[in-house]
XYZ file of C-alpha atoms in Angstrom:
300
model
C 14.472 -33.652 9.947
C 12.379 -30.521 9.599
C 13.489 -26.925 9.022
C 13.776 -24.902 12.202
C 11.066 -22.244 12.089
C 10.485 -18.908 13.741
C 7.232 -17.073 14.271
C 7.411 -13.325 13.677
C 4.878 -10.572 14.185
C 4.183 -8.689 10.996
C 1.706 -6.432 9.299
C 0.374 -5.984 5.794
C 1.869 -3.037 3.928
C 1.358 -1.595 0.464
C 3.450 -2.783 -2.456
C 5.117 0.417 -3.746
C 4.906 -0.901 -7.318
C 1.220 -1.854 -7.110
C -0.209 0.811 -4.826
C -0.081 4.537 -4.343
C -1.340 7.595 -2.529
C -3.206 10.538 -3.984
C -2.230 13.922 -2.501
C -2.895 17.446 -3.803
C -0.013 19.767 -4.601
C -2.005 22.873 -3.638
C -4.495 23.707 -0.931
C -8.072 24.095 -2.057
C -11.632 22.768 -2.070
C -12.495 19.228 -3.213
C -14.821 18.881 -6.203
C -16.158 15.519 -7.477
C -14.617 13.934 -10.556
C -16.432 12.777 -13.706
C -17.776 9.688 -11.898
C -18.215 11.394 -8.543
C -16.016 10.824 -5.532
C -14.835 7.192 -5.392
C -15.981 4.918 -2.573
C -13.742 2.519 -0.609
C -13.502 -0.774 -2.462
C -14.195 0.772 -5.877
C -11.938 -0.370 -8.716
C -10.071 2.392 -10.546
C -7.736 2.502 -13.531
C -4.387 4.219 -13.843
C -4.788 7.806 -15.023
C -8.482 8.026 -14.076
C -9.549 11.378 -12.594
C -10.818 10.756 -9.056
C -11.525 14.334 -7.965
C -10.591 17.963 -8.566
C -9.031 20.516 -6.230
C -10.114 24.116 -6.800
C -7.132 26.172 -5.577
C -7.754 28.636 -2.789
C -6.010 31.995 -3.125
C -6.071 35.072 -0.917
C -8.279 37.954 -2.129
C -5.285 40.253 -2.506
C -3.458 37.690 -4.676
C -6.519 37.158 -6.853
C -7.031 40.910 -7.299
C -3.343 41.343 -8.247
C -3.652 38.613 -10.876
C -6.842 40.206 -12.249
C -5.092 43.588 -12.459
C -2.120 42.014 -14.227
C -4.480 40.302 -16.672
C -6.176 43.625 -17.439
C -2.802 45.303 -18.109
C -1.745 42.481 -20.415
C -4.990 42.702 -22.392
C -4.550 46.446 -22.851
C -0.950 45.965 -24.002
C -2.115 43.209 -26.353
C -4.686 45.525 -27.939
C -2.039 48.206 -28.541
C 0.367 45.606 -29.965
C -2.291 44.362 -32.408
C -2.986 47.934 -33.616
C 0.745 48.577 -34.079
C 1.110 45.377 -36.122
C -1.831 46.421 -38.308
C -0.317 49.899 -38.929
C 3.092 48.458 -39.788
C 1.568 45.991 -42.244
C -0.159 48.873 -44.030
C 3.261 50.557 -44.374
C 5.035 47.345 -45.370
C 6.618 49.057 -48.411
C 8.362 51.753 -46.338
C 8.915 49.963 -42.968
C 11.718 47.414 -42.545
C 10.649 43.781 -42.302
C 12.404 43.354 -38.955
C 10.155 45.977 -37.306
C 7.050 44.127 -38.457
C 8.410 40.793 -37.160
C 9.333 42.365 -33.795
C 5.808 43.765 -33.409
C 4.239 40.401 -34.298
C 6.510 38.610 -31.826
C 5.544 41.060 -29.061
C 1.845 40.492 -29.773
C 2.266 36.706 -29.651
C 4.191 36.977 -26.374
C 1.425 39.061 -24.804
C -1.185 36.530 -25.983
C 0.697 33.666 -24.339
C 1.128 35.648 -21.103
C -2.618 36.390 -21.066
C -3.370 32.679 -21.525
C -0.970 31.729 -18.713
C -2.417 34.219 -16.227
C -5.985 33.352 -17.213
C -5.284 29.637 -16.743
C -3.882 30.310 -13.289
C -7.072 32.127 -12.292
C -9.531 29.534 -13.575
C -7.610 26.247 -13.425
C -8.260 23.337 -11.053
C -5.933 20.512 -10.113
C -6.977 17.026 -11.215
C -6.297 14.185 -8.780
C -5.562 11.108 -10.919
C -5.009 7.510 -9.906
C -1.271 6.692 -10.052
C -1.897 2.939 -10.447
C -4.727 0.547 -11.208
C -6.296 -1.105 -8.191
C -8.920 -0.672 -5.501
C -9.623 2.354 -3.323
C -8.317 1.373 0.129
C -9.315 4.581 1.921
C -11.150 7.780 1.024
C -10.708 10.666 3.429
C -12.670 13.524 1.812
C -16.199 14.594 0.952
C -17.444 17.090 -1.612
C -16.664 20.669 -0.647
C -14.034 19.760 1.935
C -11.015 22.074 2.163
C -7.694 20.221 2.104
C -4.115 21.317 2.550
C -1.211 20.571 0.254
C 0.242 17.043 0.666
C -2.803 15.907 2.647
C -3.692 12.238 2.057
C -6.907 12.080 0.033
C -7.063 8.539 -1.401
C -5.087 5.316 -1.045
C -5.040 2.746 -3.851
C -3.852 -0.857 -3.476
C -3.836 -4.003 -5.582
C -5.411 -6.718 -3.358
C -3.573 -9.460 -5.248
C -0.138 -7.876 -4.676
C 0.766 -6.992 -1.118
C 3.866 -6.955 1.016
C 4.379 -8.241 4.526
C 6.683 -6.456 6.935
C 7.884 -8.591 9.857
C 10.101 -7.529 12.768
C 12.979 -9.827 13.741
C 14.705 -9.155 17.061
C 17.474 -11.562 16.048
C 19.374 -9.706 13.332
C 21.172 -12.890 12.215
C 17.841 -14.295 11.004
C 18.021 -12.164 7.839
C 20.907 -14.285 6.497
C 19.332 -17.606 7.506
C 15.957 -17.464 5.731
C 15.119 -20.537 3.690
C 11.426 -19.938 3.047
C 8.507 -18.100 4.605
C 4.760 -18.526 4.658
C 1.626 -16.857 5.916
C -1.547 -18.574 7.074
C -4.660 -16.890 5.669
C -7.636 -18.736 7.102
C -7.150 -22.366 6.152
C -4.824 -21.572 3.243
C -1.064 -21.274 3.362
C 0.386 -18.471 1.264
C 4.050 -18.694 0.327
C 6.077 -15.532 0.786
C 9.103 -14.447 -1.216
C 11.837 -12.727 0.782
C 12.552 -9.295 -0.700
C 15.198 -7.999 1.666
C 16.025 -6.688 5.105
C 16.428 -3.112 6.204
C 19.787 -1.762 7.302
C 18.439 0.222 10.256
C 16.666 -1.028 13.361
C 13.140 -0.022 14.245
C 12.183 -0.381 17.909
C 15.300 -2.535 18.419
C 14.120 -4.947 15.705
C 15.165 -5.511 12.103
C 12.334 -5.080 9.539
C 12.105 -7.935 7.025
C 10.108 -7.415 3.815
C 8.300 -10.285 2.078
C 6.334 -10.249 -1.172
C 3.017 -12.076 -1.431
C 0.771 -12.720 -4.411
C -2.426 -14.679 -4.888
C -6.204 -14.506 -4.608
C -6.057 -15.582 -0.966
C -4.686 -12.135 -0.102
C -7.981 -10.453 -1.011
C -9.167 -10.962 2.586
C -6.210 -8.981 3.989
C -6.174 -5.236 4.559
C -3.291 -2.794 4.667
C -2.124 -2.414 8.257
C -3.627 -5.733 9.414
C -1.413 -7.631 11.904
C -0.385 -11.120 10.784
C 1.898 -13.934 11.917
C 4.724 -14.857 9.596
C 6.360 -18.275 9.796
C 9.982 -18.140 8.653
C 11.791 -21.413 8.022
C 15.529 -21.222 8.465
C 18.235 -23.280 6.839
C 18.948 -25.207 10.066
C 17.222 -28.535 10.700
C 15.521 -29.932 13.810
C 14.378 -33.516 14.439
C 10.668 -33.839 15.104
C 7.286 -35.088 13.923
C 5.017 -32.784 11.914
C 1.408 -32.687 13.154
C -1.434 -30.238 12.398
C -1.906 -27.279 14.716
C -5.465 -28.488 15.428
C -3.996 -31.445 17.327
C -2.553 -29.248 20.073
C -4.631 -28.919 23.249
C -4.162 -27.690 26.791
C -4.575 -29.794 29.954
C -5.738 -28.415 33.342
C -2.093 -27.636 34.163
C -1.910 -25.461 31.002
C 0.565 -27.836 29.373
C 0.562 -28.482 25.640
C -0.766 -31.998 24.958
C -1.967 -34.171 22.091
C -4.399 -37.075 22.292
C -2.996 -40.415 21.125
C -5.254 -43.368 20.331
C -3.881 -46.330 22.276
C -6.831 -48.737 21.883
C -10.381 -48.719 20.479
C -12.329 -45.896 22.135
C -9.332 -45.109 24.342
C -7.252 -41.969 24.017
C -4.349 -40.945 26.203
C -2.952 -37.415 26.646
C 0.724 -36.898 25.874
C 2.625 -33.825 27.012
C 4.678 -32.544 24.081
C 7.058 -29.750 23.212
C 6.564 -28.123 19.854
C 8.125 -25.611 17.504
C 6.346 -23.681 14.734
C 6.693 -25.148 11.267
C 4.633 -23.488 8.536
C 1.600 -21.906 10.157
C -0.690 -24.915 9.641
C 1.589 -27.577 11.170
C 3.988 -27.750 14.083
C 7.036 -29.897 14.767
C 6.725 -32.078 17.886
C 10.256 -32.449 19.219
C 9.433 -34.645 22.244
C 6.509 -36.630 23.613
C 5.631 -38.704 20.527
C 7.041 -41.832 18.987
C 6.890 -43.269 15.517
C 3.616 -45.084 14.945
C 1.478 -43.032 17.359
C -1.968 -42.117 16.055
C -2.690 -38.510 16.950
C -6.251 -37.162 16.993
C -6.629 -34.040 14.844
C -10.165 -33.002 13.843
C -11.897 -34.386 16.937
C -9.230 -33.365 19.431
C -11.365 -30.565 20.882
C -14.220 -32.983 21.652
C -11.882 -35.494 23.300
C -10.361 -32.739 25.393
C -13.803 -31.943 26.849
C -14.275 -35.412 28.334
C -13.471 -35.715 32.038
Protein backbone atom coordinates (compact mmCIF):
# COMPACT_ATOMS: atom_id res chain seq x y z
CA UNK A 1 0.00 0.00 0.00
CA UNK A 2 1.37 3.34 -1.11
CA UNK A 3 0.03 6.85 -0.45
CA UNK A 4 -2.13 8.19 -3.25
CA UNK A 5 -0.26 11.09 -4.82
CA UNK A 6 -1.18 14.10 -6.89
CA UNK A 7 1.00 16.13 -9.20
CA UNK A 8 0.43 19.89 -9.02
CA UNK A 9 1.84 22.75 -11.04
CA UNK A 10 3.63 25.26 -8.88
CA UNK A 11 6.14 28.05 -8.94
CA UNK A 12 8.90 29.29 -6.67
CA UNK A 13 7.97 32.36 -4.64
CA UNK A 14 9.82 34.48 -2.10
CA UNK A 15 9.66 33.65 1.59
CA UNK A 16 8.27 36.84 3.18
CA UNK A 17 10.42 36.25 6.27
CA UNK A 18 13.65 35.67 4.33
CA UNK A 19 13.27 38.00 1.35
CA UNK A 20 12.23 41.53 0.60
CA UNK A 21 11.86 44.30 -1.93
CA UNK A 22 13.61 47.65 -1.96
CA UNK A 23 11.42 50.57 -3.11
CA UNK A 24 11.96 54.32 -2.72
CA UNK A 25 9.45 56.44 -0.83
CA UNK A 26 10.11 59.50 -3.01
CA UNK A 27 10.77 60.06 -6.68
CA UNK A 28 14.30 61.03 -7.58
CA UNK A 29 17.60 60.12 -9.23
CA UNK A 30 19.55 56.97 -8.30
CA UNK A 31 23.05 57.44 -6.89
CA UNK A 32 25.44 54.54 -6.11
CA UNK A 33 25.91 53.42 -2.52
CA UNK A 34 29.20 53.08 -0.62
CA UNK A 35 30.05 49.86 -2.51
CA UNK A 36 28.48 50.94 -5.79
CA UNK A 37 25.25 49.58 -7.18
CA UNK A 38 24.85 45.88 -6.30
CA UNK A 39 24.89 43.25 -9.04
CA UNK A 40 22.47 40.30 -9.31
CA UNK A 41 23.78 37.41 -7.24
CA UNK A 42 25.74 39.64 -4.85
CA UNK A 43 25.40 38.82 -1.15
CA UNK A 44 24.17 41.67 1.06
CA UNK A 45 23.60 42.09 4.78
CA UNK A 46 20.57 43.47 6.56
CA UNK A 47 20.81 47.24 6.97
CA UNK A 48 23.47 47.67 4.26
CA UNK A 49 23.04 50.77 2.08
CA UNK A 50 22.53 49.63 -1.52
CA UNK A 51 21.94 52.99 -3.21
CA UNK A 52 20.75 56.55 -2.62
CA UNK A 53 17.81 58.43 -4.10
CA UNK A 54 18.34 62.17 -4.57
CA UNK A 55 14.81 63.63 -4.32
CA UNK A 56 13.54 65.57 -7.29
CA UNK A 57 11.58 68.73 -6.49
CA UNK A 58 9.99 71.32 -8.75
CA UNK A 59 11.92 74.60 -9.15
CA UNK A 60 9.12 76.60 -7.56
CA UNK A 61 9.09 74.31 -4.50
CA UNK A 62 12.86 74.53 -4.13
CA UNK A 63 12.81 78.33 -4.43
CA UNK A 64 10.04 78.54 -1.79
CA UNK A 65 12.08 76.41 0.60
CA UNK A 66 15.18 78.56 -0.03
CA UNK A 67 13.15 81.72 0.67
CA UNK A 68 11.76 80.20 3.86
CA UNK A 69 15.28 79.24 4.94
CA UNK A 70 16.48 82.81 4.37
CA UNK A 71 13.61 84.22 6.47
CA UNK A 72 14.35 81.79 9.29
CA UNK A 73 18.04 82.72 9.30
CA UNK A 74 17.19 86.41 9.51
CA UNK A 75 14.76 85.78 12.37
CA UNK A 76 17.41 83.66 14.09
CA UNK A 77 19.94 86.49 13.88
CA UNK A 78 17.47 88.94 15.45
CA UNK A 79 16.59 86.42 18.17
CA UNK A 80 20.27 85.95 19.05
CA UNK A 81 20.79 89.74 19.33
CA UNK A 82 17.70 90.06 21.55
CA UNK A 83 18.98 87.28 23.84
CA UNK A 84 22.35 89.03 24.09
CA UNK A 85 20.71 92.38 25.01
CA UNK A 86 18.48 90.77 27.63
CA UNK A 87 21.43 88.99 29.23
CA UNK A 88 23.24 92.33 29.56
CA UNK A 89 20.17 93.67 31.41
CA UNK A 90 19.73 90.54 33.51
CA UNK A 91 19.53 92.62 36.73
CA UNK A 92 16.53 94.67 35.54
CA UNK A 93 14.76 92.23 33.14
CA UNK A 94 12.64 89.36 34.49
CA UNK A 95 14.11 85.88 34.14
CA UNK A 96 11.07 84.65 32.22
CA UNK A 97 11.71 87.13 29.38
CA UNK A 98 15.26 85.88 28.99
CA UNK A 99 14.09 82.23 28.94
CA UNK A 100 11.38 83.03 26.36
CA UNK A 101 13.95 84.70 24.08
CA UNK A 102 16.35 81.75 24.42
CA UNK A 103 13.54 79.29 23.66
CA UNK A 104 12.57 81.26 20.53
CA UNK A 105 16.18 81.23 19.33
CA UNK A 106 16.47 77.47 19.85
CA UNK A 107 13.19 76.91 18.00
CA UNK A 108 14.40 78.94 15.03
CA UNK A 109 17.68 76.97 14.99
CA UNK A 110 15.81 73.66 14.85
CA UNK A 111 13.50 74.94 12.09
CA UNK A 112 16.55 76.06 10.07
CA UNK A 113 18.11 72.60 10.49
CA UNK A 114 14.87 70.89 9.42
CA UNK A 115 14.44 73.00 6.28
CA UNK A 116 18.13 72.72 5.41
CA UNK A 117 17.99 68.93 5.77
CA UNK A 118 15.00 68.78 3.46
CA UNK A 119 16.90 70.71 0.79
CA UNK A 120 20.11 68.68 0.92
CA UNK A 121 19.01 65.24 2.13
CA UNK A 122 18.96 62.02 0.09
CA UNK A 123 17.04 58.83 0.79
CA UNK A 124 19.12 55.75 1.58
CA UNK A 125 17.89 52.44 0.16
CA UNK A 126 18.87 49.77 2.70
CA UNK A 127 18.58 46.00 2.52
CA UNK A 128 15.61 44.84 4.63
CA UNK A 129 17.04 41.32 5.06
CA UNK A 130 20.27 39.42 4.54
CA UNK A 131 20.46 37.41 1.35
CA UNK A 132 21.32 37.60 -2.33
CA UNK A 133 20.30 40.21 -4.88
CA UNK A 134 17.69 38.47 -7.06
CA UNK A 135 17.08 41.36 -9.45
CA UNK A 136 18.49 44.85 -9.97
CA UNK A 137 16.40 47.17 -12.12
CA UNK A 138 18.33 50.47 -12.05
CA UNK A 139 21.56 52.05 -13.23
CA UNK A 140 23.40 55.10 -11.95
CA UNK A 141 21.60 58.33 -12.77
CA UNK A 142 18.27 56.68 -13.54
CA UNK A 143 15.15 58.57 -12.45
CA UNK A 144 12.69 56.42 -10.51
CA UNK A 145 9.21 57.03 -9.20
CA UNK A 146 7.97 56.43 -5.68
CA UNK A 147 7.19 52.75 -4.90
CA UNK A 148 9.05 51.59 -8.01
CA UNK A 149 10.78 48.22 -7.56
CA UNK A 150 14.54 48.79 -7.44
CA UNK A 151 16.02 45.62 -5.91
CA UNK A 152 14.77 42.19 -4.85
CA UNK A 153 16.56 40.21 -2.15
CA UNK A 154 16.04 36.50 -1.47
CA UNK A 155 17.63 33.82 0.69
CA UNK A 156 18.41 30.92 -1.71
CA UNK A 157 18.27 28.40 1.14
CA UNK A 158 14.76 29.48 2.22
CA UNK A 159 12.10 29.57 -0.46
CA UNK A 160 8.41 28.88 -0.71
CA UNK A 161 6.51 26.90 -3.30
CA UNK A 162 3.04 27.94 -4.39
CA UNK A 163 1.00 25.18 -6.04
CA UNK A 164 -2.51 25.43 -7.52
CA UNK A 165 -5.01 22.70 -6.63
CA UNK A 166 -8.22 22.54 -8.66
CA UNK A 167 -9.65 20.09 -6.13
CA UNK A 168 -10.30 22.22 -3.04
CA UNK A 169 -10.70 19.13 -0.83
CA UNK A 170 -7.01 18.34 -1.33
CA UNK A 171 -6.03 21.00 1.23
CA UNK A 172 -7.45 18.88 4.08
CA UNK A 173 -5.97 15.61 2.78
CA UNK A 174 -2.25 16.44 2.57
CA UNK A 175 0.03 13.92 4.23
CA UNK A 176 3.38 15.02 2.83
CA UNK A 177 4.78 16.82 -0.18
CA UNK A 178 8.04 16.80 -2.09
CA UNK A 179 9.80 18.52 -4.94
CA UNK A 180 12.27 16.96 -7.35
CA UNK A 181 15.30 19.20 -7.92
CA UNK A 182 17.49 17.44 -10.45
CA UNK A 183 18.21 14.03 -8.99
CA UNK A 184 17.48 15.11 -5.41
CA UNK A 185 14.16 14.98 -3.63
CA UNK A 186 13.41 17.96 -1.42
CA UNK A 187 10.77 17.53 1.27
CA UNK A 188 8.23 20.31 1.56
CA UNK A 189 6.41 21.43 4.69
CA UNK A 190 2.78 22.44 4.18
CA UNK A 191 2.25 26.00 5.43
CA UNK A 192 -1.40 26.53 4.61
CA UNK A 193 -4.02 27.07 1.95
CA UNK A 194 -5.56 30.31 0.82
CA UNK A 195 -9.22 31.07 1.44
CA UNK A 196 -9.87 32.59 -1.99
CA UNK A 197 -9.62 30.97 -5.40
CA UNK A 198 -7.22 32.16 -8.06
CA UNK A 199 -8.11 31.21 -11.64
CA UNK A 200 -10.62 28.69 -10.25
CA UNK A 201 -7.85 26.97 -8.27
CA UNK A 202 -6.89 26.99 -4.60
CA UNK A 203 -3.31 28.20 -3.89
CA UNK A 204 -1.36 25.91 -1.55
CA UNK A 205 1.80 27.24 0.12
CA UNK A 206 4.72 24.95 1.01
CA UNK A 207 7.97 25.81 2.78
CA UNK A 208 11.27 24.43 1.52
CA UNK A 209 14.76 24.60 2.99
CA UNK A 210 18.09 23.12 1.99
CA UNK A 211 21.15 23.64 -0.19
CA UNK A 212 19.46 21.88 -3.10
CA UNK A 213 17.22 24.94 -3.53
CA UNK A 214 20.17 27.10 -4.61
CA UNK A 215 19.53 26.05 -8.23
CA UNK A 216 15.96 27.40 -8.14
CA UNK A 217 14.95 30.95 -9.03
CA UNK A 218 11.98 33.01 -7.92
CA UNK A 219 9.17 32.57 -10.44
CA UNK A 220 10.52 29.27 -11.82
CA UNK A 221 7.77 26.71 -12.62
CA UNK A 222 8.09 23.41 -10.75
CA UNK A 223 6.11 20.21 -10.25
CA UNK A 224 4.99 19.45 -6.73
CA UNK A 225 4.14 15.90 -5.69
CA UNK A 226 1.57 15.86 -2.89
CA UNK A 227 0.94 12.60 -1.07
CA UNK A 228 -2.51 12.30 0.43
CA UNK A 229 -3.65 10.31 3.42
CA UNK A 230 -5.46 7.75 1.24
CA UNK A 231 -3.67 4.56 0.19
CA UNK A 232 -3.46 2.79 -3.18
CA UNK A 233 -2.12 -0.71 -3.90
CA UNK A 234 0.79 -0.75 -6.32
CA UNK A 235 4.48 -1.39 -6.89
CA UNK A 236 6.97 1.48 -6.58
CA UNK A 237 9.43 1.72 -9.48
CA UNK A 238 11.77 4.56 -10.55
CA UNK A 239 10.50 7.06 -13.10
CA UNK A 240 13.42 6.12 -15.38
CA UNK A 241 11.80 2.72 -15.93
CA UNK A 242 8.83 4.19 -17.79
CA UNK A 243 9.00 4.13 -21.59
CA UNK A 244 6.66 4.61 -24.51
CA UNK A 245 5.87 2.00 -27.19
CA UNK A 246 4.97 2.83 -30.83
CA UNK A 247 1.31 3.05 -29.77
CA UNK A 248 2.28 5.75 -27.21
CA UNK A 249 1.39 3.47 -24.30
CA UNK A 250 3.32 3.55 -21.04
CA UNK A 251 5.45 0.39 -20.75
CA UNK A 252 8.27 -1.06 -18.67
CA UNK A 253 10.79 -3.68 -19.75
CA UNK A 254 10.78 -6.87 -17.68
CA UNK A 255 13.65 -9.36 -17.82
CA UNK A 256 12.08 -12.76 -18.46
CA UNK A 257 15.25 -14.73 -19.35
CA UNK A 258 18.96 -14.07 -19.96
CA UNK A 259 19.29 -11.42 -22.67
CA UNK A 260 15.51 -11.39 -23.12
CA UNK A 261 13.31 -8.48 -22.14
CA UNK A 262 9.58 -8.20 -22.64
CA UNK A 263 7.51 -4.99 -22.70
CA UNK A 264 4.64 -4.73 -20.23
CA UNK A 265 1.89 -2.14 -20.58
CA UNK A 266 1.32 -0.56 -17.17
CA UNK A 267 -0.82 2.08 -15.53
CA UNK A 268 0.93 4.36 -13.09
CA UNK A 269 0.26 7.09 -10.57
CA UNK A 270 2.77 9.69 -9.32
CA UNK A 271 4.42 8.88 -6.02
CA UNK A 272 7.20 11.23 -4.92
CA UNK A 273 8.71 12.79 -8.02
CA UNK A 274 11.48 10.19 -8.41
CA UNK A 275 9.28 7.06 -8.26
CA UNK A 276 5.86 6.09 -9.51
CA UNK A 277 3.32 3.54 -8.31
CA UNK A 278 2.48 0.85 -10.89
CA UNK A 279 -1.11 -0.13 -10.19
CA UNK A 280 -1.46 -2.76 -12.95
CA UNK A 281 0.74 -4.65 -15.39
CA UNK A 282 3.38 -6.00 -12.97
CA UNK A 283 3.50 -8.91 -10.59
CA UNK A 284 5.58 -9.64 -7.55
CA UNK A 285 8.99 -10.95 -8.52
CA UNK A 286 9.27 -9.18 -11.90
CA UNK A 287 12.68 -7.68 -12.63
CA UNK A 288 12.19 -4.25 -14.16
CA UNK A 289 14.96 -2.56 -16.16
CA UNK A 290 15.74 0.93 -14.86
CA UNK A 291 19.05 2.51 -15.92
CA UNK A 292 19.29 0.76 -19.29
CA UNK A 293 15.61 1.00 -20.17
CA UNK A 294 16.21 3.68 -22.81
CA UNK A 295 18.73 1.48 -24.65
CA UNK A 296 16.40 -1.53 -24.59
CA UNK A 297 13.58 0.60 -25.91
CA UNK A 298 15.66 1.47 -28.99
CA UNK A 299 16.00 -2.15 -30.12
CA UNK A 300 13.57 -3.23 -32.84
